[in-house]
Amino acid sequence: MASVFRGSLLAARLSNHTASATSLVNAFKSSHGATLNFGKAAVNCIQPSCAPSNKGQIAVRCHSYGPQSSHPERKDVFRVHAVSLYQGDYTDEEDDAQWDDKEPVPDSKALIDPKEFRKMDEEEESTWWLYDGTEESREALAAMRLKEAQKQRWIQNASPPIRVSEIDERGRAYGRGSRKTAQARVWIQPGQGEIVVNRKDFVSYFPRESDREHVLGPFVASQTCGKFDVTAIVKGGGLTGQAGAIRLGLARALEKYNPDYRPPMKRHGFMTRDPRMVERKKVGRVKARKSPQWVRR
């Protein structure tokens, strides 16, 4: 009995909703001559003549709260609001109609530099005998272009770099050198040939003659003895390593002062960093390779 009563109530509510929607349709048909499309939850009315121009629309929606709504006590509510649309032609009512409201896409060829067009024409004229429209000819032309580009890269990489003088505002050139664990920073400037290492005289800092010859090697190779004053700051390692670090930094500083000094120093090996380092100690050995003393008894 309860189920029959609930079914009758549901039928009555549905009949009321249908009657209200039908009355709305008849009212708009009589006043504006518009067409209303039904949906499950809303009724839309599109009337282009009601808008200021054909670029807008007026939409009327009927929201009904049925038995499944969270507010069953509310009645049908009508909301009228304007809907803004994009610019376009809305006269065509066919289903497959498309809007032509997008800006035209510029041609990709219009963005190419005229010099590139001239280069492409010259390339096409030089390879007209190779291209006949077939797939094989296109592949051969692409392979030839790739080979030419690779050849140009090889030529560019094989060319020596352009070296220029690098002198600061005080007229000095800077070079950095290293040897073993020693690091040296060297500045040179035109002078009387004075050499200062860590704020000490060159002769007093390197008591061994071999270390002094090491440092003066770049000057002898470039034939610039007594023409530059040298200021060096070195740390780490021993005296031999520090002498090698100063020699490399001095050679690089001479190259930056005048790139013409590079070839003779390069021939004597002053521009190359000596990669020799002390070998690490191994497990089970006294040093890197020395074995412990072995006694039979």
PDB file of C-alpha atoms in Angstrom:
ATOM      1  CA  MET A   1       0.000   0.000   0.000  1.00  0.00           C
ATOM      2  CA  ALA A   2       2.862   2.396   0.826  1.00  0.00           C
ATOM      3  CA  SER A   3       4.619   1.623  -2.454  1.00  0.00           C
ATOM      4  CA  VAL A   4       1.461   2.420  -4.434  1.00  0.00           C
ATOM      5  CA  PHE A   5       1.096   5.698  -2.563  1.00  0.00           C
ATOM      6  CA  ARG A   6       4.755   6.680  -3.281  1.00  0.00           C
ATOM      7  CA  GLY A   7       4.300   5.801  -6.970  1.00  0.00           C
ATOM      8  CA  SER A   8       1.259   8.037  -7.232  1.00  0.00           C
ATOM      9  CA  LEU A   9       3.153  10.938  -5.634  1.00  0.00           C
ATOM     10  CA  LEU A  10       6.066  10.513  -8.089  1.00  0.00           C
ATOM     11  CA  ALA A  11       3.666  10.446 -11.045  1.00  0.00           C
ATOM     12  CA  ALA A  12       1.947  13.612  -9.800  1.00  0.00           C
ATOM     13  CA  ARG A  13       5.282  15.474  -9.461  1.00  0.00           C
ATOM     14  CA  LEU A  14       6.398  14.422 -12.947  1.00  0.00           C
ATOM     15  CA  SER A  15       3.088  15.533 -14.433  1.00  0.00           C
ATOM     16  CA  ASN A  16       3.439  18.935 -12.713  1.00  0.00           C
ATOM     17  CA  HIS A  17       6.991  19.359 -14.087  1.00  0.00           C
ATOM     18  CA  THR A  18       5.863  18.470 -17.627  1.00  0.00           C
ATOM     19  CA  ALA A  19       2.943  20.874 -17.408  1.00  0.00           C
ATOM     20  CA  SER A  20       5.150  23.754 -16.231  1.00  0.00           C
ATOM     21  CA  ALA A  21       7.699  23.135 -19.019  1.00  0.00           C
ATOM     22  CA  THR A  22       4.909  22.968 -21.640  1.00  0.00           C
ATOM     23  CA  SER A  23       3.426  26.242 -20.427  1.00  0.00           C
ATOM     24  CA  LEU A  24       6.857  27.881 -20.656  1.00  0.00           C
ATOM     25  CA  VAL A  25       7.267  26.686 -24.235  1.00  0.00           C
ATOM     26  CA  ASN A  26       3.875  27.992 -25.291  1.00  0.00           C
ATOM     27  CA  ALA A  27       4.525  31.366 -23.632  1.00  0.00           C
ATOM     28  CA  PHE A  28       7.842  31.911 -25.427  1.00  0.00           C
ATOM     29  CA  LYS A  29       6.459  30.685 -28.728  1.00  0.00           C
ATOM     30  CA  SER A  30       3.609  33.118 -28.589  1.00  0.00           C
ATOM     31  CA  SER A  31       5.746  36.133 -27.543  1.00  0.00           C
ATOM     32  CA  HIS A  32       9.107  35.639 -29.304  1.00  0.00           C
ATOM     33  CA  GLY A  33       8.674  32.826 -31.756  1.00  0.00           C
ATOM     34  CA  ALA A  34      11.753  30.992 -30.400  1.00  0.00           C
ATOM     35  CA  THR A  35      12.496  27.284 -30.243  1.00  0.00           C
ATOM     36  CA  LEU A  36      12.983  25.570 -26.899  1.00  0.00           C
ATOM     37  CA  ASN A  37      15.057  22.391 -26.561  1.00  0.00           C
ATOM     38  CA  PHE A  38      14.203  20.068 -23.696  1.00  0.00           C
ATOM     39  CA  GLY A  39      16.679  18.348 -21.461  1.00  0.00           C
ATOM     40  CA  LYS A  40      16.456  16.247 -18.380  1.00  0.00           C
ATOM     41  CA  ALA A  41      17.238  19.058 -15.956  1.00  0.00           C
ATOM     42  CA  ALA A  42      16.935  22.331 -17.922  1.00  0.00           C
ATOM     43  CA  VAL A  43      15.042  24.063 -20.749  1.00  0.00           C
ATOM     44  CA  ASN A  44      17.146  26.391 -22.942  1.00  0.00           C
ATOM     45  CA  CYS A  45      15.698  29.182 -25.080  1.00  0.00           C
ATOM     46  CA  ILE A  46      17.980  30.830 -27.637  1.00  0.00           C
ATOM     47  CA  GLN A  47      16.583  34.059 -29.070  1.00  0.00           C
ATOM     48  CA  PRO A  48      19.115  35.953 -31.262  1.00  0.00           C
ATOM     49  CA  SER A  49      16.682  38.812 -31.850  1.00  0.00           C
ATOM     50  CA  CYS A  50      16.510  39.593 -28.127  1.00  0.00           C
ATOM     51  CA  ALA A  51      20.229  40.431 -27.981  1.00  0.00           C
ATOM     52  CA  PRO A  52      21.668  43.812 -29.019  1.00  0.00           C
ATOM     53  CA  SER A  53      23.227  42.143 -32.077  1.00  0.00           C
ATOM     54  CA  ASN A  54      23.560  38.700 -33.616  1.00  0.00           C
ATOM     55  CA  LYS A  55      26.747  38.133 -31.659  1.00  0.00           C
ATOM     56  CA  GLY A  56      24.970  37.292 -28.371  1.00  0.00           C
ATOM     57  CA  GLN A  57      22.335  34.946 -27.063  1.00  0.00           C
ATOM     58  CA  ILE A  58      19.679  34.913 -24.359  1.00  0.00           C
ATOM     59  CA  ALA A  59      19.360  31.641 -22.447  1.00  0.00           C
ATOM     60  CA  VAL A  60      16.486  30.698 -20.144  1.00  0.00           C
ATOM     61  CA  ARG A  61      16.991  27.646 -18.001  1.00  0.00           C
ATOM     62  CA  CYS A  62      14.437  25.856 -15.881  1.00  0.00           C
ATOM     63  CA  HIS A  63      15.972  23.941 -13.014  1.00  0.00           C
ATOM     64  CA  SER A  64      13.608  21.399 -11.512  1.00  0.00           C
ATOM     65  CA  TYR A  65      14.143  19.724  -8.213  1.00  0.00           C
ATOM     66  CA  GLY A  66      12.649  16.231  -8.440  1.00  0.00           C
ATOM     67  CA  PRO A  67      12.341  13.462  -5.915  1.00  0.00           C
ATOM     68  CA  GLN A  68      16.129  12.817  -6.023  1.00  0.00           C
ATOM     69  CA  SER A  69      17.068  16.474  -5.233  1.00  0.00           C
ATOM     70  CA  SER A  70      18.689  17.429  -1.932  1.00  0.00           C
ATOM     71  CA  HIS A  71      16.000  20.165  -1.507  1.00  0.00           C
ATOM     72  CA  PRO A  72      12.689  18.437  -2.178  1.00  0.00           C
ATOM     73  CA  GLU A  73      10.703  21.249  -0.561  1.00  0.00           C
ATOM     74  CA  ARG A  74      11.777  23.824  -3.201  1.00  0.00           C
ATOM     75  CA  LYS A  75       9.648  24.554  -6.213  1.00  0.00           C
ATOM     76  CA  ASP A  76      10.737  25.056  -9.806  1.00  0.00           C
ATOM     77  CA  VAL A  77      13.082  28.022 -10.144  1.00  0.00           C
ATOM     78  CA  PHE A  78      13.590  29.959 -13.414  1.00  0.00           C
ATOM     79  CA  ARG A  79      16.875  31.752 -14.046  1.00  0.00           C
ATOM     80  CA  VAL A  80      17.369  34.139 -16.952  1.00  0.00           C
ATOM     81  CA  HIS A  81      20.910  35.249 -17.835  1.00  0.00           C
ATOM     82  CA  ALA A  82      22.946  36.337 -20.872  1.00  0.00           C
ATOM     83  CA  VAL A  83      25.489  34.070 -22.548  1.00  0.00           C
ATOM     84  CA  SER A  84      28.451  35.635 -24.356  1.00  0.00           C
ATOM     85  CA  LEU A  85      29.701  33.891 -27.480  1.00  0.00           C
ATOM     86  CA  TYR A  86      32.726  34.333 -29.744  1.00  0.00           C
ATOM     87  CA  GLN A  87      32.691  36.396 -32.897  1.00  0.00           C
ATOM     88  CA  GLY A  88      31.465  34.412 -35.868  1.00  0.00           C
ATOM     89  CA  ASP A  89      28.718  33.623 -38.298  1.00  0.00           C
ATOM     90  CA  TYR A  90      25.799  31.824 -36.644  1.00  0.00           C
ATOM     91  CA  THR A  91      23.360  31.850 -39.578  1.00  0.00           C
ATOM     92  CA  ASP A  92      24.202  28.303 -40.640  1.00  0.00           C
ATOM     93  CA  GLU A  93      22.217  25.903 -38.453  1.00  0.00           C
ATOM     94  CA  GLU A  94      23.543  22.677 -39.917  1.00  0.00           C
ATOM     95  CA  ASP A  95      25.198  20.156 -37.644  1.00  0.00           C
ATOM     96  CA  ASP A  96      28.465  20.069 -39.594  1.00  0.00           C
ATOM     97  CA  ALA A  97      28.847  23.851 -39.770  1.00  0.00           C
ATOM     98  CA  GLN A  98      32.244  25.255 -38.725  1.00  0.00           C
ATOM     99  CA  TRP A  99      33.105  28.740 -37.502  1.00  0.00           C
ATOM    100  CA  ASP A 100      35.644  30.809 -39.415  1.00  0.00           C
ATOM    101  CA  ASP A 101      36.582  33.073 -36.523  1.00  0.00           C
ATOM    102  CA  LYS A 102      40.265  32.085 -36.207  1.00  0.00           C
ATOM    103  CA  GLU A 103      43.052  34.311 -37.427  1.00  0.00           C
ATOM    104  CA  PRO A 104      44.810  33.062 -40.554  1.00  0.00           C
ATOM    105  CA  VAL A 105      48.063  31.216 -39.863  1.00  0.00           C
ATOM    106  CA  PRO A 106      51.013  32.947 -41.560  1.00  0.00           C
ATOM    107  CA  ASP A 107      52.867  31.010 -44.195  1.00  0.00           C
ATOM    108  CA  SER A 108      56.060  29.399 -42.904  1.00  0.00           C
ATOM    109  CA  LYS A 109      57.947  30.486 -46.005  1.00  0.00           C
ATOM    110  CA  ALA A 110      57.233  34.129 -45.199  1.00  0.00           C
ATOM    111  CA  LEU A 111      59.425  33.831 -42.084  1.00  0.00           C
ATOM    112  CA  ILE A 112      62.496  32.562 -43.976  1.00  0.00           C
ATOM    113  CA  ASP A 113      65.344  34.953 -44.685  1.00  0.00           C
ATOM    114  CA  PRO A 114      65.665  35.881 -48.400  1.00  0.00           C
ATOM    115  CA  LYS A 115      69.316  34.854 -48.228  1.00  0.00           C
ATOM    116  CA  GLU A 116      68.213  31.336 -47.321  1.00  0.00           C
ATOM    117  CA  PHE A 117      65.927  31.270 -50.373  1.00  0.00           C
ATOM    118  CA  ARG A 118      68.867  32.283 -52.569  1.00  0.00           C
ATOM    119  CA  LYS A 119      71.047  29.593 -51.016  1.00  0.00           C
ATOM    120  CA  MET A 120      68.334  26.973 -51.571  1.00  0.00           C
ATOM    121  CA  ASP A 121      67.976  28.020 -55.223  1.00  0.00           C
ATOM    122  CA  GLU A 122      71.718  27.801 -55.798  1.00  0.00           C
ATOM    123  CA  GLU A 123      71.816  24.360 -54.206  1.00  0.00           C
ATOM    124  CA  GLU A 124      68.911  23.198 -56.337  1.00  0.00           C
ATOM    125  CA  GLU A 125      70.609  24.456 -59.503  1.00  0.00           C
ATOM    126  CA  SER A 126      73.855  22.680 -58.616  1.00  0.00           C
ATOM    127  CA  THR A 127      72.083  19.363 -57.917  1.00  0.00           C
ATOM    128  CA  TRP A 128      69.426  19.356 -60.647  1.00  0.00           C
ATOM    129  CA  TRP A 129      70.993  16.281 -62.233  1.00  0.00           C
ATOM    130  CA  LEU A 130      70.608  14.327 -58.983  1.00  0.00           C
ATOM    131  CA  TYR A 131      66.962  15.032 -58.218  1.00  0.00           C
ATOM    132  CA  ASP A 132      64.314  13.490 -60.480  1.00  0.00           C
ATOM    133  CA  GLY A 133      61.432  13.261 -58.008  1.00  0.00           C
ATOM    134  CA  THR A 134      61.906   9.673 -56.858  1.00  0.00           C
ATOM    135  CA  GLU A 135      62.505   8.449 -53.345  1.00  0.00           C
ATOM    136  CA  GLU A 136      66.031   7.253 -54.154  1.00  0.00           C
ATOM    137  CA  SER A 137      67.035  10.658 -55.500  1.00  0.00           C
ATOM    138  CA  ARG A 138      65.682  12.401 -52.395  1.00  0.00           C
ATOM    139  CA  GLU A 139      67.664  10.079 -50.134  1.00  0.00           C
ATOM    140  CA  ALA A 140      70.821  10.621 -52.185  1.00  0.00           C
ATOM    141  CA  LEU A 141      70.356  14.403 -52.022  1.00  0.00           C
ATOM    142  CA  ALA A 142      69.831  14.288 -48.234  1.00  0.00           C
ATOM    143  CA  ALA A 143      72.967  12.163 -47.796  1.00  0.00           C
ATOM    144  CA  MET A 144      74.990  14.592 -49.908  1.00  0.00           C
ATOM    145  CA  ARG A 145      73.760  17.561 -47.847  1.00  0.00           C
ATOM    146  CA  LEU A 146      74.653  15.757 -44.612  1.00  0.00           C
ATOM    147  CA  LYS A 147      78.134  14.970 -45.909  1.00  0.00           C
ATOM    148  CA  GLU A 148      78.717  18.588 -46.956  1.00  0.00           C
ATOM    149  CA  ALA A 149      77.592  19.879 -43.536  1.00  0.00           C
ATOM    150  CA  GLN A 150      79.919  17.413 -41.803  1.00  0.00           C
ATOM    151  CA  LYS A 151      82.792  18.501 -44.034  1.00  0.00           C
ATOM    152  CA  GLN A 152      82.195  22.147 -43.150  1.00  0.00           C
ATOM    153  CA  ARG A 153      82.220  21.262 -39.439  1.00  0.00           C
ATOM    154  CA  TRP A 154      85.514  19.420 -39.847  1.00  0.00           C
ATOM    155  CA  ILE A 155      87.077  22.397 -41.598  1.00  0.00           C
ATOM    156  CA  GLN A 156      85.822  24.759 -38.892  1.00  0.00           C
ATOM    157  CA  ASN A 157      87.085  22.546 -36.068  1.00  0.00           C
ATOM    158  CA  ALA A 158      90.462  22.013 -37.723  1.00  0.00           C
ATOM    159  CA  SER A 159      91.139  25.721 -38.058  1.00  0.00           C
ATOM    160  CA  PRO A 160      93.311  27.068 -35.208  1.00  0.00           C
ATOM    161  CA  PRO A 161      91.615  29.366 -32.700  1.00  0.00           C
ATOM    162  CA  ILE A 162      92.185  33.092 -32.970  1.00  0.00           C
ATOM    163  CA  ARG A 163      94.299  34.220 -30.018  1.00  0.00           C
ATOM    164  CA  VAL A 164      94.350  37.824 -28.831  1.00  0.00           C
ATOM    165  CA  SER A 165      96.218  39.676 -26.111  1.00  0.00           C
ATOM    166  CA  GLU A 166      94.587  39.753 -22.669  1.00  0.00           C
ATOM    167  CA  ILE A 167      96.048  42.619 -20.634  1.00  0.00           C
ATOM    168  CA  ASP A 168      94.307  44.233 -17.666  1.00  0.00           C
ATOM    169  CA  GLU A 169      94.033  47.943 -16.882  1.00  0.00           C
ATOM    170  CA  ARG A 170      97.364  47.864 -15.028  1.00  0.00           C
ATOM    171  CA  GLY A 171      99.216  46.454 -18.035  1.00  0.00           C
ATOM    172  CA  ARG A 172      99.565  42.956 -16.566  1.00  0.00           C
ATOM    173  CA  ALA A 173      98.953  39.504 -18.028  1.00  0.00           C
ATOM    174  CA  TYR A 174      97.817  36.631 -15.815  1.00  0.00           C
ATOM    175  CA  GLY A 175      98.540  32.906 -15.970  1.00  0.00           C
ATOM    176  CA  ARG A 176      97.668  29.978 -13.722  1.00  0.00           C
ATOM    177  CA  GLY A 177      99.801  26.847 -13.476  1.00  0.00           C
ATOM    178  CA  SER A 178      99.928  23.601 -11.522  1.00  0.00           C
ATOM    179  CA  ARG A 179     102.369  20.716 -11.010  1.00  0.00           C
ATOM    180  CA  LYS A 180     101.772  17.706  -8.767  1.00  0.00           C
ATOM    181  CA  THR A 181      99.882  19.237  -5.807  1.00  0.00           C
ATOM    182  CA  ALA A 182     101.290  22.771  -6.213  1.00  0.00           C
ATOM    183  CA  GLN A 183      99.146  25.647  -7.509  1.00  0.00           C
ATOM    184  CA  ALA A 184     100.643  28.926  -8.778  1.00  0.00           C
ATOM    185  CA  ARG A 185      99.235  32.279  -9.900  1.00  0.00           C
ATOM    186  CA  VAL A 186     101.572  34.429 -11.974  1.00  0.00           C
ATOM    187  CA  TRP A 187     101.351  38.069 -13.143  1.00  0.00           C
ATOM    188  CA  ILE A 188     103.826  39.646 -15.576  1.00  0.00           C
ATOM    189  CA  GLN A 189     104.293  43.249 -16.667  1.00  0.00           C
ATOM    190  CA  PRO A 190     107.045  45.105 -18.540  1.00  0.00           C
ATOM    191  CA  GLY A 191     109.993  45.811 -16.251  1.00  0.00           C
ATOM    192  CA  GLN A 192     113.641  45.078 -15.432  1.00  0.00           C
ATOM    193  CA  GLY A 193     113.368  41.307 -14.967  1.00  0.00           C
ATOM    194  CA  GLU A 194     112.641  41.188 -11.218  1.00  0.00           C
ATOM    195  CA  ILE A 195     111.016  37.942 -10.034  1.00  0.00           C
ATOM    196  CA  VAL A 196     109.193  37.781  -6.683  1.00  0.00           C
ATOM    197  CA  VAL A 197     107.768  34.497  -5.327  1.00  0.00           C
ATOM    198  CA  ASN A 198     105.530  34.676  -2.243  1.00  0.00           C
ATOM    199  CA  ARG A 199     106.974  38.131  -1.414  1.00  0.00           C
ATOM    200  CA  LYS A 200     110.522  36.751  -1.468  1.00  0.00           C
ATOM    201  CA  ASP A 201     113.336  37.080  -3.923  1.00  0.00           C
ATOM    202  CA  PHE A 202     113.503  34.424  -6.604  1.00  0.00           C
ATOM    203  CA  VAL A 203     117.055  33.343  -5.757  1.00  0.00           C
ATOM    204  CA  SER A 204     116.421  33.041  -2.018  1.00  0.00           C
ATOM    205  CA  TYR A 205     113.139  31.123  -2.491  1.00  0.00           C
ATOM    206  CA  PHE A 206     114.665  28.466  -4.812  1.00  0.00           C
ATOM    207  CA  PRO A 207     118.124  27.526  -3.518  1.00  0.00           C
ATOM    208  CA  ARG A 208     118.637  24.759  -6.120  1.00  0.00           C
ATOM    209  CA  GLU A 209     119.903  25.704  -9.552  1.00  0.00           C
ATOM    210  CA  SER A 210     117.631  23.183 -11.302  1.00  0.00           C
ATOM    211  CA  ASP A 211     114.502  24.841  -9.920  1.00  0.00           C
ATOM    212  CA  ARG A 212     115.681  28.257 -11.108  1.00  0.00           C
ATOM    213  CA  GLU A 213     116.302  26.920 -14.617  1.00  0.00           C
ATOM    214  CA  HIS A 214     112.815  25.447 -14.545  1.00  0.00           C
ATOM    215  CA  VAL A 215     111.279  28.843 -13.852  1.00  0.00           C
ATOM    216  CA  LEU A 216     113.395  30.761 -16.406  1.00  0.00           C
ATOM    217  CA  GLY A 217     112.692  28.291 -19.241  1.00  0.00           C
ATOM    218  CA  PRO A 218     109.772  30.265 -20.840  1.00  0.00           C
ATOM    219  CA  PHE A 219     111.836  33.463 -20.881  1.00  0.00           C
ATOM    220  CA  VAL A 220     114.690  31.703 -22.690  1.00  0.00           C
ATOM    221  CA  ALA A 221     112.384  30.080 -25.247  1.00  0.00           C
ATOM    222  CA  SER A 222     110.563  33.328 -26.073  1.00  0.00           C
ATOM    223  CA  GLN A 223     113.798  35.403 -25.896  1.00  0.00           C
ATOM    224  CA  THR A 224     112.329  37.841 -23.373  1.00  0.00           C
ATOM    225  CA  CYS A 225     114.866  37.569 -20.538  1.00  0.00           C
ATOM    226  CA  GLY A 226     114.988  40.756 -18.485  1.00  0.00           C
ATOM    227  CA  LYS A 227     111.950  42.339 -20.182  1.00  0.00           C
ATOM    228  CA  PHE A 228     109.220  41.467 -17.658  1.00  0.00           C
ATOM    229  CA  ASP A 229     108.737  41.707 -13.908  1.00  0.00           C
ATOM    230  CA  VAL A 230     107.127  38.592 -12.423  1.00  0.00           C
ATOM    231  CA  THR A 231     104.954  38.311  -9.309  1.00  0.00           C
ATOM    232  CA  ALA A 232     104.018  34.762  -8.313  1.00  0.00           C
ATOM    233  CA  ILE A 233     101.944  33.319  -5.487  1.00  0.00           C
ATOM    234  CA  VAL A 234     102.369  29.568  -5.050  1.00  0.00           C
ATOM    235  CA  LYS A 235     101.155  27.088  -2.453  1.00  0.00           C
ATOM    236  CA  GLY A 236     101.128  23.328  -1.948  1.00  0.00           C
ATOM    237  CA  GLY A 237     103.696  20.671  -2.823  1.00  0.00           C
ATOM    238  CA  GLY A 238     107.461  20.943  -2.577  1.00  0.00           C
ATOM    239  CA  LEU A 239     109.965  23.230  -4.221  1.00  0.00           C
ATOM    240  CA  THR A 240     110.209  21.127  -7.396  1.00  0.00           C
ATOM    241  CA  GLY A 241     106.451  21.043  -7.830  1.00  0.00           C
ATOM    242  CA  GLN A 242     106.173  24.747  -7.118  1.00  0.00           C
ATOM    243  CA  ALA A 243     108.878  25.518  -9.701  1.00  0.00           C
ATOM    244  CA  GLY A 244     106.975  23.501 -12.326  1.00  0.00           C
ATOM    245  CA  ALA A 245     103.712  25.262 -11.432  1.00  0.00           C
ATOM    246  CA  ILE A 246     105.349  28.700 -11.775  1.00  0.00           C
ATOM    247  CA  ARG A 247     106.849  27.708 -15.147  1.00  0.00           C
ATOM    248  CA  LEU A 248     103.459  26.740 -16.566  1.00  0.00           C
ATOM    249  CA  GLY A 249     101.783  29.866 -15.190  1.00  0.00           C
ATOM    250  CA  LEU A 250     104.589  32.058 -16.572  1.00  0.00           C
ATOM    251  CA  ALA A 251     104.305  30.475 -20.041  1.00  0.00           C
ATOM    252  CA  ARG A 252     100.546  31.050 -20.107  1.00  0.00           C
ATOM    253  CA  ALA A 253     100.960  34.641 -18.970  1.00  0.00           C
ATOM    254  CA  LEU A 254     103.515  35.290 -21.767  1.00  0.00           C
ATOM    255  CA  GLU A 255     101.090  33.800 -24.292  1.00  0.00           C
ATOM    256  CA  LYS A 256      98.298  36.111 -23.136  1.00  0.00           C
ATOM    257  CA  TYR A 257     100.594  39.122 -23.245  1.00  0.00           C
ATOM    258  CA  ASN A 258     101.699  38.341 -26.819  1.00  0.00           C
ATOM    259  CA  PRO A 259     100.324  35.296 -28.732  1.00  0.00           C
ATOM    260  CA  ASP A 260     103.468  35.279 -30.918  1.00  0.00           C
ATOM    261  CA  TYR A 261     105.407  33.844 -27.978  1.00  0.00           C
ATOM    262  CA  ARG A 262     103.341  30.650 -28.040  1.00  0.00           C
ATOM    263  CA  PRO A 263     105.028  28.626 -30.901  1.00  0.00           C
ATOM    264  CA  PRO A 264     108.579  28.485 -29.427  1.00  0.00           C
ATOM    265  CA  MET A 265     107.265  27.706 -25.933  1.00  0.00           C
ATOM    266  CA  LYS A 266     104.994  25.048 -27.377  1.00  0.00           C
ATOM    267  CA  ARG A 267     107.918  23.342 -29.129  1.00  0.00           C
ATOM    268  CA  HIS A 268     109.819  23.098 -25.850  1.00  0.00           C
ATOM    269  CA  GLY A 269     106.781  21.725 -23.975  1.00  0.00           C
ATOM    270  CA  PHE A 270     106.291  24.686 -21.652  1.00  0.00           C
ATOM    271  CA  MET A 271     102.597  25.044 -22.560  1.00  0.00           C
ATOM    272  CA  THR A 272     101.666  21.498 -21.492  1.00  0.00           C
ATOM    273  CA  ARG A 273     100.684  20.597 -17.966  1.00  0.00           C
ATOM    274  CA  ASP A 274     102.854  17.767 -16.621  1.00  0.00           C
ATOM    275  CA  PRO A 275     100.370  14.999 -15.677  1.00  0.00           C
ATOM    276  CA  ARG A 276     102.776  12.978 -13.530  1.00  0.00           C
ATOM    277  CA  MET A 277     101.592  12.600  -9.951  1.00  0.00           C
ATOM    278  CA  VAL A 278     102.699  10.592  -6.926  1.00  0.00           C
ATOM    279  CA  GLU A 279     101.187   7.123  -7.070  1.00  0.00           C
ATOM    280  CA  ARG A 280      98.993   6.205  -4.138  1.00  0.00           C
ATOM    281  CA  LYS A 281     100.066   3.720  -1.495  1.00  0.00           C
ATOM    282  CA  LYS A 282      98.738   0.182  -1.904  1.00  0.00           C
ATOM    283  CA  VAL A 283      97.438  -2.168   0.776  1.00  0.00           C
ATOM    284  CA  GLY A 284     100.133  -4.608   1.925  1.00  0.00           C
ATOM    285  CA  ARG A 285     102.959  -2.426   0.553  1.00  0.00           C
ATOM    286  CA  VAL A 286     105.276   0.006   2.263  1.00  0.00           C
ATOM    287  CA  LYS A 287     104.662   2.637  -0.456  1.00  0.00           C
ATOM    288  CA  ALA A 288     103.047   2.474  -3.883  1.00  0.00           C
ATOM    289  CA  ARG A 289     105.098  -0.551  -5.001  1.00  0.00           C
ATOM    290  CA  LYS A 290     107.778  -1.161  -2.341  1.00  0.00           C
ATOM    291  CA  SER A 291     107.233  -4.424  -0.508  1.00  0.00           C
ATOM    292  CA  PRO A 292     108.012  -4.926   3.178  1.00  0.00           C
ATOM    293  CA  GLN A 293     111.267  -6.618   4.135  1.00  0.00           C
ATOM    294  CA  TRP A 294     110.989 -10.411   4.073  1.00  0.00           C
ATOM    295  CA  VAL A 295     112.971 -12.518   6.513  1.00  0.00           C
ATOM    296  CA  ARG A 296     113.101 -16.302   6.107  1.00  0.00           C
ATOM    297  CA  ARG A 297     113.806 -17.015   9.773  1.00  0.00           C
TER     298      ARG A 297
END
